[in-house]
Coordinates of C-alpha atoms in Angstrom, one line a residue:
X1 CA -28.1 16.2 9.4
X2 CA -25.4 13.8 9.3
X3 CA -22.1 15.0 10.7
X4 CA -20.5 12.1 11.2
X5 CA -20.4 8.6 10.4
X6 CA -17.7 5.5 10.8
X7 CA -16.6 3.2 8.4
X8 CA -15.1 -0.1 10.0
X9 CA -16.0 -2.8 7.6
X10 CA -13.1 -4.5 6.1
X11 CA -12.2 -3.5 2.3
X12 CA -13.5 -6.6 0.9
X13 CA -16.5 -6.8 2.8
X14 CA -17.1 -3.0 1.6
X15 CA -16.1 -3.7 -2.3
X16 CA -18.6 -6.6 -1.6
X17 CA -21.7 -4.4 -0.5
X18 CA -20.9 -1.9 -3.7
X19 CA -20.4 -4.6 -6.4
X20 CA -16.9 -2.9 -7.1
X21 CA -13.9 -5.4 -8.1
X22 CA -11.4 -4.4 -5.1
X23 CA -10.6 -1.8 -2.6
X24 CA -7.2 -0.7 -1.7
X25 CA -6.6 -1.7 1.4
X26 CA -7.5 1.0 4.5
X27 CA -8.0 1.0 8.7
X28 CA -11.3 1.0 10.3
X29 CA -12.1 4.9 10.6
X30 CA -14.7 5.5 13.4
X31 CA -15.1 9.5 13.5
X32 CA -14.9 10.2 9.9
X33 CA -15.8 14.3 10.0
X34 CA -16.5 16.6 7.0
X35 CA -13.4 17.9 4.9
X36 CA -12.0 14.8 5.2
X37 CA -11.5 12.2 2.4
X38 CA -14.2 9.8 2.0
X39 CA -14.8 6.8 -0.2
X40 CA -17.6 6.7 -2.7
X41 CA -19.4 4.7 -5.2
X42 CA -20.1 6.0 -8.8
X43 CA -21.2 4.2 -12.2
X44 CA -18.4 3.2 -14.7
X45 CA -18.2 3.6 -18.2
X46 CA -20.1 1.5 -20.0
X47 CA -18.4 -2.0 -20.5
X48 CA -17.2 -3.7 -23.4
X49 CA -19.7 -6.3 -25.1
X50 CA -19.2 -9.5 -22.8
X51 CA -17.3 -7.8 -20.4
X52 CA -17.9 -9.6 -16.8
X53 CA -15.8 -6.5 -15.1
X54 CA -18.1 -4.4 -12.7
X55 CA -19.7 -1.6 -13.7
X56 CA -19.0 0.5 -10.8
X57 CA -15.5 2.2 -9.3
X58 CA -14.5 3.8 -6.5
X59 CA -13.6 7.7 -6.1
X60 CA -12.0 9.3 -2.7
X61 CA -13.8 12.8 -2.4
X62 CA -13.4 15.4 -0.1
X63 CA -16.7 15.3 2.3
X64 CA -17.8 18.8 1.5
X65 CA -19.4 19.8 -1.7
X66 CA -18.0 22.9 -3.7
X67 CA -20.0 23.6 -6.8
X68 CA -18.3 24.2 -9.7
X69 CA -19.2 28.0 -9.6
X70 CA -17.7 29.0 -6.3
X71 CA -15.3 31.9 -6.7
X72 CA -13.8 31.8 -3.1
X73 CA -14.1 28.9 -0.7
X74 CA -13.1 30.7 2.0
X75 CA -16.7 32.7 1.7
X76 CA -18.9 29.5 1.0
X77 CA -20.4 27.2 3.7
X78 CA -19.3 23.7 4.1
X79 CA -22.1 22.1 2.3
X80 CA -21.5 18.3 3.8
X81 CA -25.7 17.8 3.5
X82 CA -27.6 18.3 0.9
X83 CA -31.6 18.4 1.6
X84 CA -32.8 16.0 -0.6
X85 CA -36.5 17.2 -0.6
X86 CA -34.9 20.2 -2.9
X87 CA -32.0 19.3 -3.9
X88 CA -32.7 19.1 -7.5
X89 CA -33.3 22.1 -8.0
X90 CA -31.0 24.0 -5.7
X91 CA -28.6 25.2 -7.3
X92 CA -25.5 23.8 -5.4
X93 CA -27.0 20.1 -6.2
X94 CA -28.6 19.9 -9.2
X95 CA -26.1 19.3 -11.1
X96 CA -24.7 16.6 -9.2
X97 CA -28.0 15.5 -8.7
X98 CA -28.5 14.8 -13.0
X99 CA -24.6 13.6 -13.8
X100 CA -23.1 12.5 -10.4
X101 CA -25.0 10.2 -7.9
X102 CA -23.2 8.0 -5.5
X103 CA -23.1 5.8 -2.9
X104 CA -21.2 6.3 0.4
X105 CA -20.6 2.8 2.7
X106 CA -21.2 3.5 6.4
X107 CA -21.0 1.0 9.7
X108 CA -23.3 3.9 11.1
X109 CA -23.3 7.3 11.8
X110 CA -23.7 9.9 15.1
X111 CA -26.5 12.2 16.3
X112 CA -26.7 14.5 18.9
X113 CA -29.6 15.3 20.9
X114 CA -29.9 18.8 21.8
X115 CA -31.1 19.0 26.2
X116 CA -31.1 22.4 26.6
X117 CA -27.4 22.4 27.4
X118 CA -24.6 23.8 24.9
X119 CA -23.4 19.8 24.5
X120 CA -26.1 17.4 23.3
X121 CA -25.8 13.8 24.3
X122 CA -24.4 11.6 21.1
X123 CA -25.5 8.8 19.9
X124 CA -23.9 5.7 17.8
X125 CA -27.2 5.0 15.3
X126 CA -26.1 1.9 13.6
X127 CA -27.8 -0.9 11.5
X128 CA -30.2 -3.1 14.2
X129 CA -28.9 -6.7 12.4
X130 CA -25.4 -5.2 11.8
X131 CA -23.4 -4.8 8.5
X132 CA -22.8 -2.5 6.2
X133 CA -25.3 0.3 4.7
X134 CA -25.6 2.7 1.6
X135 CA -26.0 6.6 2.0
X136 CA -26.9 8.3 -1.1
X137 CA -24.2 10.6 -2.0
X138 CA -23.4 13.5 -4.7
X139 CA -20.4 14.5 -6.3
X140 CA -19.0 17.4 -7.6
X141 CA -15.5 18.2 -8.8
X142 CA -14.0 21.8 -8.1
X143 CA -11.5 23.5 -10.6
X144 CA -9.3 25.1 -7.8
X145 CA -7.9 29.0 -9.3
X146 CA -4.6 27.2 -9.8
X147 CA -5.4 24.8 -12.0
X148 CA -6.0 21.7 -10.2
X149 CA -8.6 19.7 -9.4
X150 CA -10.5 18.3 -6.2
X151 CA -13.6 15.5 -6.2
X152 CA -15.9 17.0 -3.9
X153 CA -18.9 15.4 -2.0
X154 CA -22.3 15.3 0.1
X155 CA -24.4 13.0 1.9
X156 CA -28.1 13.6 1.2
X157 CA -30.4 13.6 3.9
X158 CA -34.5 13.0 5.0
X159 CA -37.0 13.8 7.6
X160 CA -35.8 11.5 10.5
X161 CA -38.9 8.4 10.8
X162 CA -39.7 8.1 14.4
X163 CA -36.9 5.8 15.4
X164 CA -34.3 8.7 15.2
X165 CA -36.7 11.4 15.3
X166 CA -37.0 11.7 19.3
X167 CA -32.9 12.6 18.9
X168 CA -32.7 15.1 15.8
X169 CA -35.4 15.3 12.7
X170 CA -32.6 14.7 9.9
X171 CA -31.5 11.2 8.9
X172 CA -29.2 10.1 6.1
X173 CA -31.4 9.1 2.8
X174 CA -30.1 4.7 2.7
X175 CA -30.4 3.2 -0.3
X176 CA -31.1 -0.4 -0.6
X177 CA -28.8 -3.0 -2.2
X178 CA -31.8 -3.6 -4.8
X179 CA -31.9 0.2 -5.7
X180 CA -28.0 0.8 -6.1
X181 CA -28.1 0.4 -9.7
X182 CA -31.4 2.9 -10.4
X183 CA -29.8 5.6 -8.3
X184 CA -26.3 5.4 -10.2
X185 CA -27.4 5.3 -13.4
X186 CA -26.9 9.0 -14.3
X187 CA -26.9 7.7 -17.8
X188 CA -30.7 7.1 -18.4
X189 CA -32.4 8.4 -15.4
X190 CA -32.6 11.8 -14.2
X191 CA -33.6 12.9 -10.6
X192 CA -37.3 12.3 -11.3
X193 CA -36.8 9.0 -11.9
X194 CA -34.9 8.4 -9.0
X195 CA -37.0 10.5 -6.0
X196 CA -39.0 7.7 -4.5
X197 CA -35.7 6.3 -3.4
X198 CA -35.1 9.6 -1.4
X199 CA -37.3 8.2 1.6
X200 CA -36.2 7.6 5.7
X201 CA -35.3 4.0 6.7
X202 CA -37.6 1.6 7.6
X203 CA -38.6 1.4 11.3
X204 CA -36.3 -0.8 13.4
X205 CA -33.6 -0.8 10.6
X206 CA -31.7 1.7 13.1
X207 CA -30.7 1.4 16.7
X208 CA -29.8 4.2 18.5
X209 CA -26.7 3.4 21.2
X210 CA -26.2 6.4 23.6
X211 CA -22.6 7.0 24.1
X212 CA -19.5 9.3 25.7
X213 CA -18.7 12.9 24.2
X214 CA -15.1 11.3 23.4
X215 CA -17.0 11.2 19.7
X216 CA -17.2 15.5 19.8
X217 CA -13.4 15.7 19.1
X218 CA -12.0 14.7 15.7
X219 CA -8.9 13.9 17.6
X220 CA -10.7 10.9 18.9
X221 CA -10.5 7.7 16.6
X222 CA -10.3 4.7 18.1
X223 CA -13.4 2.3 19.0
X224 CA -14.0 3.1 22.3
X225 CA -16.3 6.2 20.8
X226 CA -19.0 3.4 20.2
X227 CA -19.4 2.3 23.8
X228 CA -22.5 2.6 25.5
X229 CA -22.5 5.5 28.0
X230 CA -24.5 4.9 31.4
X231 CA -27.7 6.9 31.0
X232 CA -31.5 7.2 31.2
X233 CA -33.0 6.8 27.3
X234 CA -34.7 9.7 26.2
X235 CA -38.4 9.5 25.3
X236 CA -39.2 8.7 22.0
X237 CA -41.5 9.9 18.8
X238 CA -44.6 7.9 18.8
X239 CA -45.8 5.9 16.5
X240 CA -48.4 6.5 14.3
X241 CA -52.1 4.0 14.0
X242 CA -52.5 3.0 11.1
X243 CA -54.2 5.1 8.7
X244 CA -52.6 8.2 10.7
X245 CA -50.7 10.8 8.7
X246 CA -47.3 9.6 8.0
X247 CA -46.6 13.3 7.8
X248 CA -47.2 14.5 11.3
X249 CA -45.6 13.1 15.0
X250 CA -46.5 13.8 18.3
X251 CA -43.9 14.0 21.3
X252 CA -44.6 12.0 25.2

């Protein structure tokens, strides 16, 4: 799962990653945790014939996906995930998943491994070379009773691959700069089309940074939530020969 995640890029150097114009300008959020706004990535209308204005814009969701059918949100989980193995066909998704892909920029995002304990220890799993990365994202905007209107969202997710795995088995799906374009275009392809994108990360893209519980309260937003905590690594997934399964791990 992915529960929470920081965003501390500058606005231009985020509008630079997602080939969008420009970004109102915002503060480095380090604890961003669901039901709060969010910025995402979606495809534009198409442009005008010579048009050198990009073709993607910017929308500020709420990070928790209401389907359009929900009666009362009071009785409906806080869907801030979305499986992607299924979510094509579920029926919270699927509809985002044929008319409203998107792309959520993240500096990283936090895990917690589960001891025994009722705290886990948390971790800060960010990109190994630094920058900026790509979650795939849906969208779904709720008609409230009252009239008004409220762009919801999720962050799909993957089996962990063995870099994260050792610390929980769910990862964020990241898409590539090079695939932004195929997974946005709601226009011509649907979910088929799109579903070998929906893969874990590369080995080594992640690094995994053990750190204080100061990240468990939402109250909590300033940087010191990223320092290394002192602490002994836990053991990790192993890896697999080559020519093993992809499909199955073992644990130390």
């Amino acid at each position: 799962m992915c529960g929470r995640f920081a965003l501390t890029a500058t606005p231009d150097q985020t509008a630079a990653l997602l080939g969008l114009a420009e970004l109102e300008d915002f503060p480095a959020r380090y604890n961003i945790a669901p039901t709060q706004p969010i910025l995402m990535a979606v495809a534009g209308p198409p442009r005008a014939p010579g048009s050198n204005l990009p073709d993607r814009q910017p929308m500020l969701v709420r990070w928790g996906l209401i389907p359009t059918w929900v009666k009362d949100t009071r009785e409906f989980p806080l869907l801030f995930n979305a499986r992607s193995e299924g979510a094509a066909e579920k029926a919270s998704f699927k509809a985002a998943m044929r008319h409203r892909r998107a792309l959520v920029p993240a500096s990283g995002f936090y895990e917690w491994r589960q001891t025994g304990g009722k705290k886990g220890q948390p971790y800060w799993i960010r990109p190994r070379r630094g920058g900026l990365v790509a979650f795939a994202g849906l969208i779904e905007t709720y008609a409230e009773p009252g009239g008004s209107e409220m762009d919801t969202g999720a962050i799909l997710t993957i089996n962990a691959n063995a870099d994260i795995a050792h610390i929980h088995d769910r990862m964020p799906v990241v898409i590539d700069p090079r695939d932004f374009a195929r997974w946005l275009d709601c226009r011509t392809l649907e979910p088929r089309d799109v579903a070998d994108l929906l893969r874990p990360a590369q080995l080594d893209f992640f690094e995994a940074i053990p750190v204080s519980d100061l990240v468990n309260k939402v109250a909590n937003t300033g940087p010191e939530i990223q320092e290394r905590a002192i602490g002994p690594e836990p053991e990790k997934v192993k890896r697999q020969k080559p020519g093993a399964d992809d499909n199955q791990m073992t644990l130390f």
